[in-house]
GROMACS .gro file of C-alpha atoms in nm:
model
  383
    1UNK     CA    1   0.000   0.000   0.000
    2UNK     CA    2   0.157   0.351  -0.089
    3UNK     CA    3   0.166   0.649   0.163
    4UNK     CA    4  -0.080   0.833  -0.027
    5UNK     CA    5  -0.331   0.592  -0.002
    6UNK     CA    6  -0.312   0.575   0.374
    7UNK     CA    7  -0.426   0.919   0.427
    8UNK     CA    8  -0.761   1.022   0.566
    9UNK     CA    9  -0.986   1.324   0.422
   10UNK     CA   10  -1.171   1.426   0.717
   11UNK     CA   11  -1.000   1.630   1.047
   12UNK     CA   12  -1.076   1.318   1.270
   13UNK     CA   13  -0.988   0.918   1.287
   14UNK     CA   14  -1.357   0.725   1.216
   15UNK     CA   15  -1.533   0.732   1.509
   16UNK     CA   16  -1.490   0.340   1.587
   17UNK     CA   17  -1.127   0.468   1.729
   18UNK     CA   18  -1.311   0.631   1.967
   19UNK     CA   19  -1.343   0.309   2.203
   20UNK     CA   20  -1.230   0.289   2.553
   21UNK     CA   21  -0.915   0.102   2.501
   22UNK     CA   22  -0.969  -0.271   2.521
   23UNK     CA   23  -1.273  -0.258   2.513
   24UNK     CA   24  -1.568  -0.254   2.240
   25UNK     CA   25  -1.354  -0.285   1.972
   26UNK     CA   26  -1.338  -0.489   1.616
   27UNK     CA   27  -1.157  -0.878   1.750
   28UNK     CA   28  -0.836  -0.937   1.636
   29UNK     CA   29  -0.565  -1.202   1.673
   30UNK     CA   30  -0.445  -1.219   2.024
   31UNK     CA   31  -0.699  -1.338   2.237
   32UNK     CA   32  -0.749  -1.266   2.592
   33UNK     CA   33  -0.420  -1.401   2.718
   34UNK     CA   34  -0.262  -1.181   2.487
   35UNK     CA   35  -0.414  -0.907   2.620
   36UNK     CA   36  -0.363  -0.972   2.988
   37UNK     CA   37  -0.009  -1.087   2.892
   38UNK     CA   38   0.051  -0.742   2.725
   39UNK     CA   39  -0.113  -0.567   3.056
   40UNK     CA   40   0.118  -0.741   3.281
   41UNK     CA   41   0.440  -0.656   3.046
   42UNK     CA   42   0.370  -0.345   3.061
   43UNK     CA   43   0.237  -0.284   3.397
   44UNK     CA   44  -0.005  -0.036   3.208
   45UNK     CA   45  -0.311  -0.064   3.429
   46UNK     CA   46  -0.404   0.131   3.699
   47UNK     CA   47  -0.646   0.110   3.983
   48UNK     CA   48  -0.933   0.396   3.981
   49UNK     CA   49  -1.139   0.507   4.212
   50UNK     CA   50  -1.452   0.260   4.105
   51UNK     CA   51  -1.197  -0.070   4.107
   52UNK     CA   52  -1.234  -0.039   3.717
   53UNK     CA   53  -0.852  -0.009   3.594
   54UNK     CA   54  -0.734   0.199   3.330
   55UNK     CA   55  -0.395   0.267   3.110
   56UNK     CA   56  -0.135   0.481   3.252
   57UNK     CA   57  -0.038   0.746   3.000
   58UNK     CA   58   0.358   0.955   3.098
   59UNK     CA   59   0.335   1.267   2.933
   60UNK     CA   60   0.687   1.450   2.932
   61UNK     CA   61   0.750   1.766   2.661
   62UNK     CA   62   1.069   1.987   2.570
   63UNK     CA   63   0.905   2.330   2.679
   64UNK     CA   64   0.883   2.316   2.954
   65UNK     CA   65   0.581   2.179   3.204
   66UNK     CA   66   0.421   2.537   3.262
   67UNK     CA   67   0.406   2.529   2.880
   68UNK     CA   68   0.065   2.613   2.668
   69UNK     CA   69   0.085   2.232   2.441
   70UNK     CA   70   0.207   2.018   2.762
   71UNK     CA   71  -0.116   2.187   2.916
   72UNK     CA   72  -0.358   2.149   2.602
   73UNK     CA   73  -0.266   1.743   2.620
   74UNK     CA   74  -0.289   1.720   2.971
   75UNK     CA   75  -0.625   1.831   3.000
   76UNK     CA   76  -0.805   1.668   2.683
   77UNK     CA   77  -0.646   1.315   2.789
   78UNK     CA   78  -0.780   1.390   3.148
   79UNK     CA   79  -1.124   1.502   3.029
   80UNK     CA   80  -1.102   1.232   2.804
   81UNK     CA   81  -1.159   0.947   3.098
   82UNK     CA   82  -0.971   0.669   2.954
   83UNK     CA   83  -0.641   0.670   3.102
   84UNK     CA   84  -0.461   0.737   3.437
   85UNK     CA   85  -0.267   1.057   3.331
   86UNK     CA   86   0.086   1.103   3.475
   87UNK     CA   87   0.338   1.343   3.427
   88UNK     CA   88   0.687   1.401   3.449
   89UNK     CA   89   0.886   1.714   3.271
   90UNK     CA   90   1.122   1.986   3.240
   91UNK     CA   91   1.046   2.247   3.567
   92UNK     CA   92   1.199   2.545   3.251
   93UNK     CA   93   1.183   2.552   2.897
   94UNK     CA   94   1.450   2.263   2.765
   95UNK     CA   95   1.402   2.307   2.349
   96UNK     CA   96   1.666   2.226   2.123
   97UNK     CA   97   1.814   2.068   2.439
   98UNK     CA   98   1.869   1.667   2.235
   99UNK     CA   99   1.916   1.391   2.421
  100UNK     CA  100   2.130   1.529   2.712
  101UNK     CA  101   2.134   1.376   2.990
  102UNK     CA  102   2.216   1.490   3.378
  103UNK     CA  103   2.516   1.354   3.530
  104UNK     CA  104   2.752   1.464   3.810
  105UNK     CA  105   2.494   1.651   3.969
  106UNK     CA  106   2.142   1.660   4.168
  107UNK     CA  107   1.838   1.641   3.975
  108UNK     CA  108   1.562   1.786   4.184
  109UNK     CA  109   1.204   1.707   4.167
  110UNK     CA  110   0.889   1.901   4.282
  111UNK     CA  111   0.547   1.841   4.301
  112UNK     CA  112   0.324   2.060   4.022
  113UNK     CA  113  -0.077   2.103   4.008
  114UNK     CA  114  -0.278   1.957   3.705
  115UNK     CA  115  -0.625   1.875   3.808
  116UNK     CA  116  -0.677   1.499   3.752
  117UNK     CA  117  -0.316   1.439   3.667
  118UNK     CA  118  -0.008   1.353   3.889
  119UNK     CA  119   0.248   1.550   3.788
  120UNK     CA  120   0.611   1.624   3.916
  121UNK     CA  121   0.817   1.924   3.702
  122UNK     CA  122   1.219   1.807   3.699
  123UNK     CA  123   1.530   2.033   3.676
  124UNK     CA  124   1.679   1.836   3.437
  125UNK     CA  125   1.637   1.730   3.045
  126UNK     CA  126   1.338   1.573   2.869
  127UNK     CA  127   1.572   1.259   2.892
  128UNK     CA  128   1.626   1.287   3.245
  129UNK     CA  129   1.205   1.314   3.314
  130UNK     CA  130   1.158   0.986   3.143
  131UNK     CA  131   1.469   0.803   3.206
  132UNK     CA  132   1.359   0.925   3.594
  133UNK     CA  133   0.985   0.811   3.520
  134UNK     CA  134   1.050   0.458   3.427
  135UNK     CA  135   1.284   0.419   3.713
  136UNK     CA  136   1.046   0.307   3.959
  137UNK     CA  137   1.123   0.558   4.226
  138UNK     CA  138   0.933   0.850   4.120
  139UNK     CA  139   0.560   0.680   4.058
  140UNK     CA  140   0.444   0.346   4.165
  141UNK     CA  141   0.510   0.200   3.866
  142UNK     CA  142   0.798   0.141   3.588
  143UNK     CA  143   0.600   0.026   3.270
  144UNK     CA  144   0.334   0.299   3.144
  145UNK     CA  145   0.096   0.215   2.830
  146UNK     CA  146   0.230   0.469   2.618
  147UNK     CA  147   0.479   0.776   2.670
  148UNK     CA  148   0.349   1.099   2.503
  149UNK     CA  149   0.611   1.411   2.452
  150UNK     CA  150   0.432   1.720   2.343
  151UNK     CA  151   0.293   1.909   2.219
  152UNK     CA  152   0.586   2.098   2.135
  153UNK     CA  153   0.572   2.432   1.987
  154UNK     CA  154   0.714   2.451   1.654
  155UNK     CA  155   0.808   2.153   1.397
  156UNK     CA  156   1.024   1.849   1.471
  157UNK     CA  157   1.039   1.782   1.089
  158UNK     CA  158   1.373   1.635   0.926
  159UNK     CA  159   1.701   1.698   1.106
  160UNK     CA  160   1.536   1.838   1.382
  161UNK     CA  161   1.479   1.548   1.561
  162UNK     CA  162   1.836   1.561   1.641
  163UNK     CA  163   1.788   1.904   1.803
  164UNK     CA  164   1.454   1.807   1.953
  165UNK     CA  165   1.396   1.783   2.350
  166UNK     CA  166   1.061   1.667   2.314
  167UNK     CA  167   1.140   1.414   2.024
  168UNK     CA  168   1.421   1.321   2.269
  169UNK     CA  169   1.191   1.196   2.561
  170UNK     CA  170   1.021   0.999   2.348
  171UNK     CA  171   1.298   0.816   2.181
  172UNK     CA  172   1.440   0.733   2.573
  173UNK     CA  173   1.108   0.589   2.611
  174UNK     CA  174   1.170   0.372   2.297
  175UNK     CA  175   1.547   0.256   2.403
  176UNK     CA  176   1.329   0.127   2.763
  177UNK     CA  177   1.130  -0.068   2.534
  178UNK     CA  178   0.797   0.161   2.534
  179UNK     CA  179   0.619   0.250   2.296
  180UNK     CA  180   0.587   0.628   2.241
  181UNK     CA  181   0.424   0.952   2.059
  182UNK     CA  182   0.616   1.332   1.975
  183UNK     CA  183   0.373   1.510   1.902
  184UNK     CA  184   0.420   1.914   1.757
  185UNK     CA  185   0.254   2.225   1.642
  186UNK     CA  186   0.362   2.393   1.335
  187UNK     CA  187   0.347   2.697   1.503
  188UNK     CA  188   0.363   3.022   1.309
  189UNK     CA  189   0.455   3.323   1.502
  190UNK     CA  190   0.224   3.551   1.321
  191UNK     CA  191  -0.032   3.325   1.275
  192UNK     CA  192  -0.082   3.084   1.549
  193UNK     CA  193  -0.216   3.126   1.879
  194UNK     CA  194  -0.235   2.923   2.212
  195UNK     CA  195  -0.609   2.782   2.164
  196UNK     CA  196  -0.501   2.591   1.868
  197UNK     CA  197  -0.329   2.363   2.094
  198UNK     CA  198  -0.643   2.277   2.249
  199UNK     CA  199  -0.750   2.205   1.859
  200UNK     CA  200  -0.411   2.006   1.837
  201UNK     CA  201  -0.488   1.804   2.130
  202UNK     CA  202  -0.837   1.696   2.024
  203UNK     CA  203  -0.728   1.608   1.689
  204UNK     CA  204  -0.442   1.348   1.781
  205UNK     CA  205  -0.663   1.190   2.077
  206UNK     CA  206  -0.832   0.950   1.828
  207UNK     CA  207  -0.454   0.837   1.752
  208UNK     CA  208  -0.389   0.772   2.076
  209UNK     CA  209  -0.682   0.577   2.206
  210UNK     CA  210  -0.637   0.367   1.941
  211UNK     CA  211  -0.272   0.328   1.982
  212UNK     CA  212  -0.371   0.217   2.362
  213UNK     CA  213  -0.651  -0.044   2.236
  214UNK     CA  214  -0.387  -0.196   1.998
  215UNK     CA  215  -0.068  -0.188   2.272
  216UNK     CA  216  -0.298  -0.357   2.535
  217UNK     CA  217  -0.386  -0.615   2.224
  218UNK     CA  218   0.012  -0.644   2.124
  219UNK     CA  219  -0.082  -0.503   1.826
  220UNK     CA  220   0.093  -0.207   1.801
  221UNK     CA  221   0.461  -0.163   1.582
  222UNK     CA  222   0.764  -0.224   1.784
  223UNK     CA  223   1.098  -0.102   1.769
  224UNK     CA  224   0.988   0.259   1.655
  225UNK     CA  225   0.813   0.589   1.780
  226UNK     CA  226   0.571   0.791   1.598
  227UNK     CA  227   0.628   1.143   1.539
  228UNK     CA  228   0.305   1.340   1.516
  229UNK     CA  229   0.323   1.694   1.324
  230UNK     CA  230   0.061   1.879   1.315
  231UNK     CA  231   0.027   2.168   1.112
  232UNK     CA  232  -0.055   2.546   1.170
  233UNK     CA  233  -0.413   2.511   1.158
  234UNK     CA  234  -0.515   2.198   1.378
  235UNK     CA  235  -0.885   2.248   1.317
  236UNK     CA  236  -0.862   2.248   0.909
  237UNK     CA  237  -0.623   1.975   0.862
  238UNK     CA  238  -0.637   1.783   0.557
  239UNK     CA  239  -0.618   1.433   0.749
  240UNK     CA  240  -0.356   1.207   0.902
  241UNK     CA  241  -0.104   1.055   0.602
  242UNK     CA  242   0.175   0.841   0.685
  243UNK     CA  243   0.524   0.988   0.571
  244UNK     CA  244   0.871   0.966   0.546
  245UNK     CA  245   1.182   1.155   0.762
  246UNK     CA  246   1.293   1.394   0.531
  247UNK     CA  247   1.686   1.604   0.553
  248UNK     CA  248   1.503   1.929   0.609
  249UNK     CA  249   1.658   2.151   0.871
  250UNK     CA  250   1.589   2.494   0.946
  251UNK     CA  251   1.949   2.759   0.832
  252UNK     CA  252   2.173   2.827   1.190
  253UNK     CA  253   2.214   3.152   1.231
  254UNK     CA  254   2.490   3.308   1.457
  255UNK     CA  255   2.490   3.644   1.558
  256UNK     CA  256   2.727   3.803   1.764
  257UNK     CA  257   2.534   4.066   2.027
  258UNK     CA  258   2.685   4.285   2.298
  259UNK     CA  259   2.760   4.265   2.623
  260UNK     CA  260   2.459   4.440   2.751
  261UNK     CA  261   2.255   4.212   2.633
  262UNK     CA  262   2.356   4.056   2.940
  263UNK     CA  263   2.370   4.215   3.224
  264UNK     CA  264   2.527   4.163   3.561
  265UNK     CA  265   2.312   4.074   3.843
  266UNK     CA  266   2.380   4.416   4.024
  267UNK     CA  267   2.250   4.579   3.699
  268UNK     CA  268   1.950   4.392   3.646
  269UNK     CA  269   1.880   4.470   4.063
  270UNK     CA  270   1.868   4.852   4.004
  271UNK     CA  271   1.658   4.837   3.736
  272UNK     CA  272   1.447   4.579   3.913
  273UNK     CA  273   1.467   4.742   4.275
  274UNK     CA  274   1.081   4.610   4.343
  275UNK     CA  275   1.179   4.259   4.353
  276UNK     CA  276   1.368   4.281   4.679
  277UNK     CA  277   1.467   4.111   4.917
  278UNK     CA  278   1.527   3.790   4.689
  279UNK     CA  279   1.727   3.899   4.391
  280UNK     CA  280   1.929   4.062   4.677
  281UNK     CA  281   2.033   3.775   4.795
  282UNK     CA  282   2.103   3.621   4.473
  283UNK     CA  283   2.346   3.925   4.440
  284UNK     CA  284   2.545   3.858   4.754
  285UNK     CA  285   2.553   3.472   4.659
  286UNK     CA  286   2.684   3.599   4.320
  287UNK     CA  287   2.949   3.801   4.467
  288UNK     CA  288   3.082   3.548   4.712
  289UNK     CA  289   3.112   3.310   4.420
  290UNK     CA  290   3.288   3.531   4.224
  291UNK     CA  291   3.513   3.625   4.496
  292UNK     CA  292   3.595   3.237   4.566
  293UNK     CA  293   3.669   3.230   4.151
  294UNK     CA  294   3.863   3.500   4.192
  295UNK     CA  295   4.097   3.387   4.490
  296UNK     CA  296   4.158   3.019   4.308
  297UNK     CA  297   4.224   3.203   3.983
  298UNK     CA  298   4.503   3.401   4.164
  299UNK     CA  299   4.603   3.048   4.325
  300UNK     CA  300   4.675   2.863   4.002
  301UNK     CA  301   4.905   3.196   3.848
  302UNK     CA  302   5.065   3.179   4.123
  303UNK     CA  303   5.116   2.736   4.072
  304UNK     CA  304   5.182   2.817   3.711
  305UNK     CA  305   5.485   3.087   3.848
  306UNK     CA  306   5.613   2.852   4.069
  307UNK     CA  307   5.748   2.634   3.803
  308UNK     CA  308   5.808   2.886   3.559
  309UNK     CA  309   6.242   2.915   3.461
  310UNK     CA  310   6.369   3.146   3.668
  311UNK     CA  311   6.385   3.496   3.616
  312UNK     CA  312   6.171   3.471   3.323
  313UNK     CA  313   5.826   3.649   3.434
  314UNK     CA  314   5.503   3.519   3.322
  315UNK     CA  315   5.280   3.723   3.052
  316UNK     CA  316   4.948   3.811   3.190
  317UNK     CA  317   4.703   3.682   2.884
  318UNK     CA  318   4.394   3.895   2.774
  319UNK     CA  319   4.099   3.714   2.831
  320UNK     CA  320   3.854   3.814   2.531
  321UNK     CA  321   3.469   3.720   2.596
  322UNK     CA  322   3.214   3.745   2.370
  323UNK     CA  323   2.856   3.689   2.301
  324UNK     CA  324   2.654   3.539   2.056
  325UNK     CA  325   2.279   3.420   1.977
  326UNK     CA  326   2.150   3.126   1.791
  327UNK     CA  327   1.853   3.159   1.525
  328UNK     CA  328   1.700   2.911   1.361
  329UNK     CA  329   1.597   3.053   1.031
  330UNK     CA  330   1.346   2.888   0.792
  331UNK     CA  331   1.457   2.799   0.448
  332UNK     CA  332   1.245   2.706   0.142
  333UNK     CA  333   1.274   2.331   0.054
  334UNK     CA  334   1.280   2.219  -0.296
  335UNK     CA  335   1.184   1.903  -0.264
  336UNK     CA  336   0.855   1.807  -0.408
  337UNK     CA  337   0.821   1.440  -0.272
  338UNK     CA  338   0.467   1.471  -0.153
  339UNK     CA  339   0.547   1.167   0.091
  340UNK     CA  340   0.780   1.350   0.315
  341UNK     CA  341   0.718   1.459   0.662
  342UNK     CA  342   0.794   1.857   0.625
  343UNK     CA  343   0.554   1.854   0.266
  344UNK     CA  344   0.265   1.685   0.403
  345UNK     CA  345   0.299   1.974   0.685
  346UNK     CA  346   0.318   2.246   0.430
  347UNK     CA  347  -0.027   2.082   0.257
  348UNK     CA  348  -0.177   2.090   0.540
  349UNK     CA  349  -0.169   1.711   0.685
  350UNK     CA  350  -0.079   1.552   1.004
  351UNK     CA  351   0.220   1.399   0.929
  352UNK     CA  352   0.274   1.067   1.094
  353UNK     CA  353   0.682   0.924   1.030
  354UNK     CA  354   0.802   0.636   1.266
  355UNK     CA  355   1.120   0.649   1.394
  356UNK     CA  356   1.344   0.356   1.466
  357UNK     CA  357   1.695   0.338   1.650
  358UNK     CA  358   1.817   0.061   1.455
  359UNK     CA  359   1.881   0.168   1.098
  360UNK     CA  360   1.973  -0.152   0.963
  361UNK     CA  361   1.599  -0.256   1.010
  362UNK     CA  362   1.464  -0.005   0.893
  363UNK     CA  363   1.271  -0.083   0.622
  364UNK     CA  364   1.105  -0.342   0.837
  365UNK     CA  365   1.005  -0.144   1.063
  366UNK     CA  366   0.896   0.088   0.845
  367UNK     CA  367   0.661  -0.140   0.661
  368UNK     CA  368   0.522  -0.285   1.085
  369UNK     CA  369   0.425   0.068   1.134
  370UNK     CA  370   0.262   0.186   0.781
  371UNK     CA  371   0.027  -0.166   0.813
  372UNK     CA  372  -0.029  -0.028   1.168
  373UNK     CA  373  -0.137   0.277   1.036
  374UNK     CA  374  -0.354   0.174   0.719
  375UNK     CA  375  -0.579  -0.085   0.944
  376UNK     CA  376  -0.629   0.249   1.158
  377UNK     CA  377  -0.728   0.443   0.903
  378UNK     CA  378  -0.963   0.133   0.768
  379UNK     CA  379  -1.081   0.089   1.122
  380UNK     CA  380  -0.975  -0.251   1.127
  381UNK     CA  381  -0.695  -0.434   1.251
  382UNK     CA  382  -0.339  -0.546   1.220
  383UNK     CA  383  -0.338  -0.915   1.084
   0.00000   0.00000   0.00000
């Protein structure tokens, strides 16, 4: 089956993907055991309030978890009903961060508010939220149904999965064996606005529920994560259509800016003299660092004299500081292969492209997740 003939016309998934997961569904191969086998693998249930058990859904993102799209998900899966929502992200905005991880120091964790969610924001990476998630000493369990990153604002096409926080997360989800969703806005800064992630949201939760119903059934494609773009206007989209990872990548732009762009803490104090008390103390806490800098600096010239040849004085060095400013700048594409990710975007699709670590297999996993997708689109099954 080609790519184009997996797409969908209308803005939503037929409404038979709007089953509670495992439940009320078309049968498929894999039987009950199968199912409860799945369950247990995964540890994906959890108990409710009425003894009726439902998936456990980690949602992690790369802007942060005071963010408008991490919000936007939270809530529609939430009001949703169909899964035990947990959360576990970046406490500040963490974009274009990769796949770092946090090592050598503390990672602290803090409790945050989202009504009908558990939720814990993280001072490190999107890496570090999951990799800290699945651990087993954050929540009371290891093994969620699915891992959602998003919705991130701005495109995750091509290349920039490299860059990506949020497409990060989900691909540490996928090395601990989980199966996982990035899901993005193609947000336009003179054009888009923070309701349509709400619109985003309600357009990829058909996706998802059905990506839940066929994960509990051990249906779902292994070995790869699906990234989800979704394109400027959320509420007009063309339909979901399977696609490929193109090269696209946005132009890097360095620009050199000056040093008042960046101003000392005593300057930013006087012109900030209502926040008191506070940034005061983050001025004297400055100072004493830069003071113990200062004396160890003086320490090692004085080392680096000490086995100098004699009578040959050291030259002092000019230290030269600078600042600059990275810009990703959009450049026109002119590749017209309707099938990749970044195109389908531009027309006005939901792009869908699986991503796989292994690329040796990929092919094969390709072709697990595109008959994943078409019996989605069909509303019937994988065989």
């Amino acid at each position: 089956m080609t790519t184009d003939s997996m797409s969908i016309k209308n803005n939503y998934l037929p409404p038979a993907l709007l089953a509670a997961p495992g439940g009320g569904g078309v049968d498929g191969e894999g039987g009950e055991g199968d199912a409860k086998s799945g369950e247990e693998e995964a540890g994906a249930a959890d108990e409710s309030g009425d003894g009726s058990k439902k998936p456990v859904i980690l949602v992690t993102n790369g802007d942060g978890i005071g963010s408008p799209g991490l919000t936007a998900l939270v809530e529609a899966l939430v009001r949703g009903g169909q899964c035990d929502v947990h959360v576990c992200a970046p406490e500040s905005d963490k974009s274009a961060s990769g796949h770092a991880v946090t090592v050598r120091e503390t990672v602290a964790v803090t409790s945050a508010e989202f009504n009908g969610a558990t939720a814990f924001e993280v001072s490190g990476t999107p890496a570090d939220c999951v990799s800290l998630a699945l651990s087993g000493v954050l929540f009371s369990w290891s093994r969620p149904a699915l891992v959602i990153s998003g919705i991130n604002k701005g495109s995750n096409c091509g290349c920039h999965i490299f860059y990506s926080g949020s497409v990060a997360g989900a691909r540490e989800a996928l090395l601990c064996g989980l199966p996982s969703f990035a899901i993005s806005l193609n947000w336009r800064k003179d054009e888009s606005q923070e309701s349509d992630f709400k619109d985003a949201a309600e357009v990829c939760l058909p996706l998802i529920y059905a990506a839940i119903r066929d994960i509990d059934k051990g249906l779902f494609p292994k070995s790869c994560l699906l990234s989800i773009e979704i394109p400027t206007s959320p509420s007009t989209n063309k339909g979901f259509k399977l696609t490929r990872q193109s090269l696209w990548r946005s132009s890097l732009s360095w620009q050199a800016v000056s040093a008042n762009r960046h101003p000392s803490a005593g300057q930013f104090m006087s012109m900030h003299q209502s926040l008191g008390v506070q940034l005061a103390q983050l001025g004297r806490d400055a100072s004493a660092a830069g003071a113990a800098r200062r004396i160890n600096a003086q320490r090692k010239i004085v080392e680096i004299d000490s086995v100098g040849a004699a009578g040959k004085p050291e030259t002092q060095r000019e230290v030269v500081k600078k600042y600059f400013r990275l810009q990703f700048l959009e450049k026109q594409q002119e590749e017209l292969d309707e099938e990749l990710d970044f195109r389908a975007l531009e027309n006005g699709f939901i792009a869908v492209t699986s991503l796989h670590l292994n690329l040796h297999e990929g092919s094969e996993i390709q072709a697990s997740a595109s008959e994943w997708f078409a019996s989605v689109l069909t509303g019937g099954e994988s065989p």
